mmCIF file of C-alpha atoms in Angstrom:
data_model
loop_
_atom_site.group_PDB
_atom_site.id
_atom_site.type_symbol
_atom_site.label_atom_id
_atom_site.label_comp_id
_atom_site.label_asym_id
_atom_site.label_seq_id
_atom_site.Cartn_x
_atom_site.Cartn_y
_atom_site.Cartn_z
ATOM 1 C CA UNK A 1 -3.604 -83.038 -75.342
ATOM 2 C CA UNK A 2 -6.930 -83.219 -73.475
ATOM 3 C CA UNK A 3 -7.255 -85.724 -71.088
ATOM 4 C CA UNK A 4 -7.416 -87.089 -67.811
ATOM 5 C CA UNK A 5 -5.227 -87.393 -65.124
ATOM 6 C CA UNK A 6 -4.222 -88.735 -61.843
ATOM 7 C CA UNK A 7 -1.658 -88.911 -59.188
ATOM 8 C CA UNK A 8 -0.294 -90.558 -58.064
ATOM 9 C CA UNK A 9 -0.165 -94.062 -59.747
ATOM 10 C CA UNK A 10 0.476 -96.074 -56.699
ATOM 11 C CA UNK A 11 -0.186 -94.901 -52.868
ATOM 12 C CA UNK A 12 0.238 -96.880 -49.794
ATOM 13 C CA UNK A 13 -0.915 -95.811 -46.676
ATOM 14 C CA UNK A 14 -0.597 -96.849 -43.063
ATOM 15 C CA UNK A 15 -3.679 -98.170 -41.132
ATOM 16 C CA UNK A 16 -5.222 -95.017 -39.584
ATOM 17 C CA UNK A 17 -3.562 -92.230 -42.289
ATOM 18 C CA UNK A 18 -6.108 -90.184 -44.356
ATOM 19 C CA UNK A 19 -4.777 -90.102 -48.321
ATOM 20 C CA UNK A 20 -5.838 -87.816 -50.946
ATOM 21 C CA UNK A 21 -6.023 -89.100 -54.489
ATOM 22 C CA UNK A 22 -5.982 -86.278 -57.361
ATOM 23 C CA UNK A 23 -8.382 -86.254 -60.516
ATOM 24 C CA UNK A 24 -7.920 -83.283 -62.893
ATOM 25 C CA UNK A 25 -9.670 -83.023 -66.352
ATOM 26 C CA UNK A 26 -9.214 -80.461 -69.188
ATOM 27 C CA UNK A 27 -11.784 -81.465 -71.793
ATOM 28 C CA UNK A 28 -14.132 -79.132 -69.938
ATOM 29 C CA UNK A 29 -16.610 -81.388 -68.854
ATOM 30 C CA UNK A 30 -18.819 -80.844 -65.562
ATOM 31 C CA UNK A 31 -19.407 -84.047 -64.671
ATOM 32 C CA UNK A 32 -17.094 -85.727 -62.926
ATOM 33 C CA UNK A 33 -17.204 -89.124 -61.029
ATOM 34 C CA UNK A 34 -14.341 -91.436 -58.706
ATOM 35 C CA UNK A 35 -15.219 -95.581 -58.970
ATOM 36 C CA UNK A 36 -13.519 -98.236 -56.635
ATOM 37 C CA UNK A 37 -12.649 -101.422 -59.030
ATOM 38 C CA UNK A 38 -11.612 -104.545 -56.972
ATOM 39 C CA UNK A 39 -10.468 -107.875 -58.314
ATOM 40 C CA UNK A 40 -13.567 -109.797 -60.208
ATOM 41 C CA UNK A 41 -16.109 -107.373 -59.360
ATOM 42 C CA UNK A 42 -17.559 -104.510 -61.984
ATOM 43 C CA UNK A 43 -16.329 -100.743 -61.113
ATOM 44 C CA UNK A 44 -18.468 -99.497 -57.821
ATOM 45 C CA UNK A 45 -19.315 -95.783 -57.921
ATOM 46 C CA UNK A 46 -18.019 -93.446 -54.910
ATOM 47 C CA UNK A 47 -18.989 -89.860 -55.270
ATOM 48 C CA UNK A 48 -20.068 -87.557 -58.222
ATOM 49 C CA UNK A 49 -19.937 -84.615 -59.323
ATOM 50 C CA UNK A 50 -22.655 -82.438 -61.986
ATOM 51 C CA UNK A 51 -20.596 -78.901 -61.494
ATOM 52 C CA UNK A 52 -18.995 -77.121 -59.789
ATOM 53 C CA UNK A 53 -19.449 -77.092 -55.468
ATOM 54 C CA UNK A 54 -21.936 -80.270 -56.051
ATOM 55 C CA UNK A 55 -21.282 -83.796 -55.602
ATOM 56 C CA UNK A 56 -23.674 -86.543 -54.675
ATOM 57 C CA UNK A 57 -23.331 -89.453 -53.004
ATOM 58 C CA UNK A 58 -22.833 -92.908 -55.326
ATOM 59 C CA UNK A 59 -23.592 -96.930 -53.834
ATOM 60 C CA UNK A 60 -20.279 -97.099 -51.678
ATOM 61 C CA UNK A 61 -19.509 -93.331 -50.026
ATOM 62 C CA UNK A 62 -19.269 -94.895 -46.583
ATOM 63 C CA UNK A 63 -15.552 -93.589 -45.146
ATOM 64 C CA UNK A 64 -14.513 -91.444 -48.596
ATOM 65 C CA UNK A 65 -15.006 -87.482 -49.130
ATOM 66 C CA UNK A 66 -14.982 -85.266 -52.306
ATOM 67 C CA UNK A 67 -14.706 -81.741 -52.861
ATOM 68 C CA UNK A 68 -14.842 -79.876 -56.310
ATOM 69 C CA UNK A 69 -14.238 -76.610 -55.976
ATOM 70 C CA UNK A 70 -12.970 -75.911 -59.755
ATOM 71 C CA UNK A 71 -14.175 -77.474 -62.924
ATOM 72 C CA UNK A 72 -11.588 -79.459 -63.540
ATOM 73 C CA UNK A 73 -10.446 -81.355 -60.392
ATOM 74 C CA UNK A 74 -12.429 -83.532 -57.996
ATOM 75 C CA UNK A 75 -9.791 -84.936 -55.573
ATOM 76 C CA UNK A 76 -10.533 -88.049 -53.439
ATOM 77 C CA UNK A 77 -10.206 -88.359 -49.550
ATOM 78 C CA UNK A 78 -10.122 -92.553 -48.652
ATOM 79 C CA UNK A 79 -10.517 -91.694 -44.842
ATOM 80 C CA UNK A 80 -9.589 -93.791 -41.955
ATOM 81 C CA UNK A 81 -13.078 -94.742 -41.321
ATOM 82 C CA UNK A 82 -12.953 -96.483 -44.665
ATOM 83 C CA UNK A 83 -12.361 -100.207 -43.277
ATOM 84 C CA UNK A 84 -11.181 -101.761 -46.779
ATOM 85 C CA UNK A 85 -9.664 -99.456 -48.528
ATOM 86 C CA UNK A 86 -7.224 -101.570 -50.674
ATOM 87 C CA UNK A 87 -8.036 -100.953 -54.501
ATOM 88 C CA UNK A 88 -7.797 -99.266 -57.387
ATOM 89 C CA UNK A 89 -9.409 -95.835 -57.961
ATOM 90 C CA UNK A 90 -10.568 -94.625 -61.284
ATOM 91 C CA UNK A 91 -11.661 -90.733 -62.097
ATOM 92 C CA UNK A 92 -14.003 -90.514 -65.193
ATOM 93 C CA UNK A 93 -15.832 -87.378 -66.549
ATOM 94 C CA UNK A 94 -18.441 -86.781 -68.876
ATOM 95 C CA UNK A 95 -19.708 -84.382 -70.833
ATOM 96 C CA UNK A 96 -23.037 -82.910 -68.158
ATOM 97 C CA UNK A 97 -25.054 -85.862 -68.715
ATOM 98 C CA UNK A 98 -24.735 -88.525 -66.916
ATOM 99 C CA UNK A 99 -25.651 -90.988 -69.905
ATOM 100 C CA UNK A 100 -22.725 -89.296 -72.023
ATOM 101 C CA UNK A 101 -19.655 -90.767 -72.691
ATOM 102 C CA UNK A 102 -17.219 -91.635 -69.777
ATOM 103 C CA UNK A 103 -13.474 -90.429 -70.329
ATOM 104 C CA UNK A 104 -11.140 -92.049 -67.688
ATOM 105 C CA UNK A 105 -8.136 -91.468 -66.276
ATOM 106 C CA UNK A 106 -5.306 -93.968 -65.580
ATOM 107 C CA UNK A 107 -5.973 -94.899 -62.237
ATOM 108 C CA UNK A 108 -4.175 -94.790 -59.037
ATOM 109 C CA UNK A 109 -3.649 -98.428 -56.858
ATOM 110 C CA UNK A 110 -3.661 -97.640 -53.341
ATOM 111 C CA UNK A 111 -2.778 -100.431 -50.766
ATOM 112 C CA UNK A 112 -2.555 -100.179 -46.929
ATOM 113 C CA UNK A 113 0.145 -101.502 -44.904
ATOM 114 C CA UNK B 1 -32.081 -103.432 -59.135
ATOM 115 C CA UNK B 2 -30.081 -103.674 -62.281
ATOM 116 C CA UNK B 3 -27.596 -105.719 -62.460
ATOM 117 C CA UNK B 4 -25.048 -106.423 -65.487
ATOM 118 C CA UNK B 5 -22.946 -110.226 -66.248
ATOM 119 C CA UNK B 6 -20.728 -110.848 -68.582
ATOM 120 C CA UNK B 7 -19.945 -114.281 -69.437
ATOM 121 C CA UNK B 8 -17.107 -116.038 -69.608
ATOM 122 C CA UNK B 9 -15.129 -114.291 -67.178
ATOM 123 C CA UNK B 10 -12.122 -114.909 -68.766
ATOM 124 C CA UNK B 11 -11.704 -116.327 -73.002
ATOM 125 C CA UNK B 12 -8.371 -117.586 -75.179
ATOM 126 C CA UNK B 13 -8.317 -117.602 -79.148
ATOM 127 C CA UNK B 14 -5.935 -118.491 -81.743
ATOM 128 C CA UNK B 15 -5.115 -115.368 -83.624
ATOM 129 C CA UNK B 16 -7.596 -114.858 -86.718
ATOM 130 C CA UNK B 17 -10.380 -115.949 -85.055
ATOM 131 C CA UNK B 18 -13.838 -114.063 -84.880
ATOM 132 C CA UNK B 19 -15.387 -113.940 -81.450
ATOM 133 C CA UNK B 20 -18.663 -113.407 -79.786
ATOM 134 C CA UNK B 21 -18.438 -111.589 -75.929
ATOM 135 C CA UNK B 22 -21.669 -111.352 -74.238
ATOM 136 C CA UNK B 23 -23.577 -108.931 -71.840
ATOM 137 C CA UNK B 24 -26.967 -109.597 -70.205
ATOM 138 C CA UNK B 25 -28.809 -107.039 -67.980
ATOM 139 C CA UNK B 26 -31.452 -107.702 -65.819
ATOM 140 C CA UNK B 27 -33.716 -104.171 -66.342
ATOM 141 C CA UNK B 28 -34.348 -103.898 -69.636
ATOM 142 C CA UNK B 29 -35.301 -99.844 -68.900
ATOM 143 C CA UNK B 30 -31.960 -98.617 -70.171
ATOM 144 C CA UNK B 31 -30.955 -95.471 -71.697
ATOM 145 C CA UNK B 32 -27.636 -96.797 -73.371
ATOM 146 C CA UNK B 33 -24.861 -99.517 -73.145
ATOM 147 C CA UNK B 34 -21.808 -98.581 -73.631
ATOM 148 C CA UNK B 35 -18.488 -101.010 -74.153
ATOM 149 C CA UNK B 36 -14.887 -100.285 -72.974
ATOM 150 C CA UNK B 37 -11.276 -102.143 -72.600
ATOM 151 C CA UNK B 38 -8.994 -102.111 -70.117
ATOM 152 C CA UNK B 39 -5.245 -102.908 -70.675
ATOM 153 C CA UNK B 40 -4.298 -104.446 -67.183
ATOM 154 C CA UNK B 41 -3.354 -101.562 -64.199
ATOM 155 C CA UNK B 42 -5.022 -98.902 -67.030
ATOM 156 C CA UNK B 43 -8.183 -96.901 -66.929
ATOM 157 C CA UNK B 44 -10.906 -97.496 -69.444
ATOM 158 C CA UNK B 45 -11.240 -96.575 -72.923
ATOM 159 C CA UNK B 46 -14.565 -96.601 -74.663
ATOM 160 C CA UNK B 47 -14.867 -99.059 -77.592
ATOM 161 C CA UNK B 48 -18.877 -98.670 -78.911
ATOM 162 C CA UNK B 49 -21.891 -96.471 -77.390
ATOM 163 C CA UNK B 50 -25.106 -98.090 -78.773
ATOM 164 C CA UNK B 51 -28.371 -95.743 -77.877
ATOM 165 C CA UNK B 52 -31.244 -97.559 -76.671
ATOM 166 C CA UNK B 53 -33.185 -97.199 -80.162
ATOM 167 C CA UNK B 54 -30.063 -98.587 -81.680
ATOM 168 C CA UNK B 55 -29.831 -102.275 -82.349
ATOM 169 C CA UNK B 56 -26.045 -101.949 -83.527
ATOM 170 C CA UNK B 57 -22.814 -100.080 -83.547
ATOM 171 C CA UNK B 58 -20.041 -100.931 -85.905
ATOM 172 C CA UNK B 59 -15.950 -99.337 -85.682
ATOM 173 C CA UNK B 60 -13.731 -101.372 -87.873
ATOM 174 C CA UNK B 61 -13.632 -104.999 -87.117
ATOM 175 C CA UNK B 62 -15.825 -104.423 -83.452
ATOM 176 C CA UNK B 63 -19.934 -104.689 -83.908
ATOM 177 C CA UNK B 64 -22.091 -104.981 -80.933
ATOM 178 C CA UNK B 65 -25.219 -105.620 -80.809
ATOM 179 C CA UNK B 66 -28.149 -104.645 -78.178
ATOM 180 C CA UNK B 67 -32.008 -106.517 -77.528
ATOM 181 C CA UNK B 68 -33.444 -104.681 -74.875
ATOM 182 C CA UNK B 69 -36.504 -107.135 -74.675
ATOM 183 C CA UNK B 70 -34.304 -110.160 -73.700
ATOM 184 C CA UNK B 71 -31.794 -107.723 -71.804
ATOM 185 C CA UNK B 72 -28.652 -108.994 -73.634
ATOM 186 C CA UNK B 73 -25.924 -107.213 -75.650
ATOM 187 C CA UNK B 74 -23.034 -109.075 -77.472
ATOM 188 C CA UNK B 75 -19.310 -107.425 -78.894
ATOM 189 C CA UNK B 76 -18.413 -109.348 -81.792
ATOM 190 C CA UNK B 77 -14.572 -109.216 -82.879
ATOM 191 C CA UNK B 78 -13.740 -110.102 -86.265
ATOM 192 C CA UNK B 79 -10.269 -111.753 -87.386
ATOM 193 C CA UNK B 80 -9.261 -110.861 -83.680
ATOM 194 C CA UNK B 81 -5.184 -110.269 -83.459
ATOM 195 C CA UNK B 82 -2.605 -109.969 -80.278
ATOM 196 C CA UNK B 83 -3.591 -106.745 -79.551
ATOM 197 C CA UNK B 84 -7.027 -107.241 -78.810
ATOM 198 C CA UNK B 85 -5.923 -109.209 -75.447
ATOM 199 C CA UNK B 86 -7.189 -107.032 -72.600
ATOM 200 C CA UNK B 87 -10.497 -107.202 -70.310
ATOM 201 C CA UNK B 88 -13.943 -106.167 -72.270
ATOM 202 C CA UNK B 89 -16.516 -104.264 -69.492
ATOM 203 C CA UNK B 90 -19.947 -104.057 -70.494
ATOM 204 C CA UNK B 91 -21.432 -100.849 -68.694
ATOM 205 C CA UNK B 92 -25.287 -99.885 -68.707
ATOM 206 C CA UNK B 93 -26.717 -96.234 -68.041
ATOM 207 C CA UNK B 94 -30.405 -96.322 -66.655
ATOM 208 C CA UNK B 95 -30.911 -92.946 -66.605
ATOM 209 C CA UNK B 96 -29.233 -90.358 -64.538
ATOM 210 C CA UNK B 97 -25.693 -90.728 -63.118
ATOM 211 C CA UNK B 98 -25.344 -93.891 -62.329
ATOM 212 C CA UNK B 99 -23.931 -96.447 -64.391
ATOM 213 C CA UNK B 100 -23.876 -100.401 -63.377
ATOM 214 C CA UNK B 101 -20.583 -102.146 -64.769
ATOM 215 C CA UNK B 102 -19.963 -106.033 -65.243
ATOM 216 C CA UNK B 103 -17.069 -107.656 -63.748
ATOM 217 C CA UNK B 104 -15.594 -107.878 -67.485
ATOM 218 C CA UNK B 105 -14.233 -110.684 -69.863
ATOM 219 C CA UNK B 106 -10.471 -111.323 -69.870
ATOM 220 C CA UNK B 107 -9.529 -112.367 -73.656
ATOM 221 C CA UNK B 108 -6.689 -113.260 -74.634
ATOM 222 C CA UNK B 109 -5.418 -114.258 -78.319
ATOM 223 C CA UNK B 110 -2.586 -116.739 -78.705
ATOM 224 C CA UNK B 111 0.225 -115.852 -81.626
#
């Protein structure tokens, strides 16, 4: 089955802790993006990623890192510096375009303690 | 700056009812709109891609429409049933990477 996934589905994390959230794809797309989704607000767009040992920056980057250093995952780092980091985290990838489709994965709900 | 509303935020039906959900966008430069659902705690699963030379898209009882000009797209439902209760996001590509999202419509369609 080609798909998307990530892991885990829920993470808490203390005040302070960096947490890594994991996005792997095998539908062999090379774009790949992470979005921030909080209650009553449209999905907010982190980091992406065209191919392969790229990623740009999206409209809320500010205390989050990406790496992609294989084609099919593009793993999350919500750092301490992130003040607010309480949400839920989607992984999407696309085709190479970035006006192609969106496949997502399931999500992952982190919440700090 | 483009931004992207969808309005009501949250809708309930009685089961066999047809239903209009709308989208408006404030740049009317798009390259496509694209709609999606989202069961609750889920990720997103795409429903309709219209192009920007499209005016419609059509899979089995969804259609939505797009007018660029007045910066508006609608998802109609027809003879909408239980399982069609979820949250509707509108989502806009202008080119690029980026796509701008609306908050969504919550519908929900009574038994």
């Amino acid at each position: 089955d080609g798909g998307i996934t990530q892991s885990p589905k829920y993470l808490f994390r203390k005040e302070g802790q960096n947490v890594t959230l994991s996005c792997e794809q095998n539908l062999n797309h090379d774009a790949m993006y992470w979005y921030r989704q909080d209650p009553g607000q449209g999905l907010r767009l982190i980091y992406y990623s065209q191919i392969v040992n790229d990623f740009q920056k999206g409209d809320i980057a500010e205390g989050y890192s990406v790496s992609r250093e294989k084609k099919e995952s593009f793993p999350l780092t919500v750092t301490s510096a992130q003040k607010n980091p309480t949400a839920f985290y989607l992984c999407a990838s696309s085709m190479g375009k970035g006006t192609d489709t969106q496949y997502f994965g399931p999500g992952t709900r982190l919440t700090v303690l | 700056k483009q931004e992207v509303t969808q309005i009501p935020a949250a809708l309930s039906v009685p089961e066999g009812e047809n239903l209009v959900l709308n989208c408006s966008f404030t740049d009317s430069a798009i390259y496509n709109l694209q709609w999606f659902r989202q069961d609750p705690g889920k990720g997103l699963t795409s429903l309709l891609l219209i192009q920007s030379s499209q005016r419609e898209q059509t899979s089995g009882r969804l259609n939505a429409s797009l007018d660029k000009s007045s910066g508006r797209s609608t998802l109609y439902i027809a003879a909408s049933q239980p399982g069609d209760s979820t949250t509707y996001l509108c989502a806009v590509h202008t080119g690029g990477f980026k796509t701008i999202f609306g908050a969504g419509t919550r519908l929900f369609v009574k038994a």
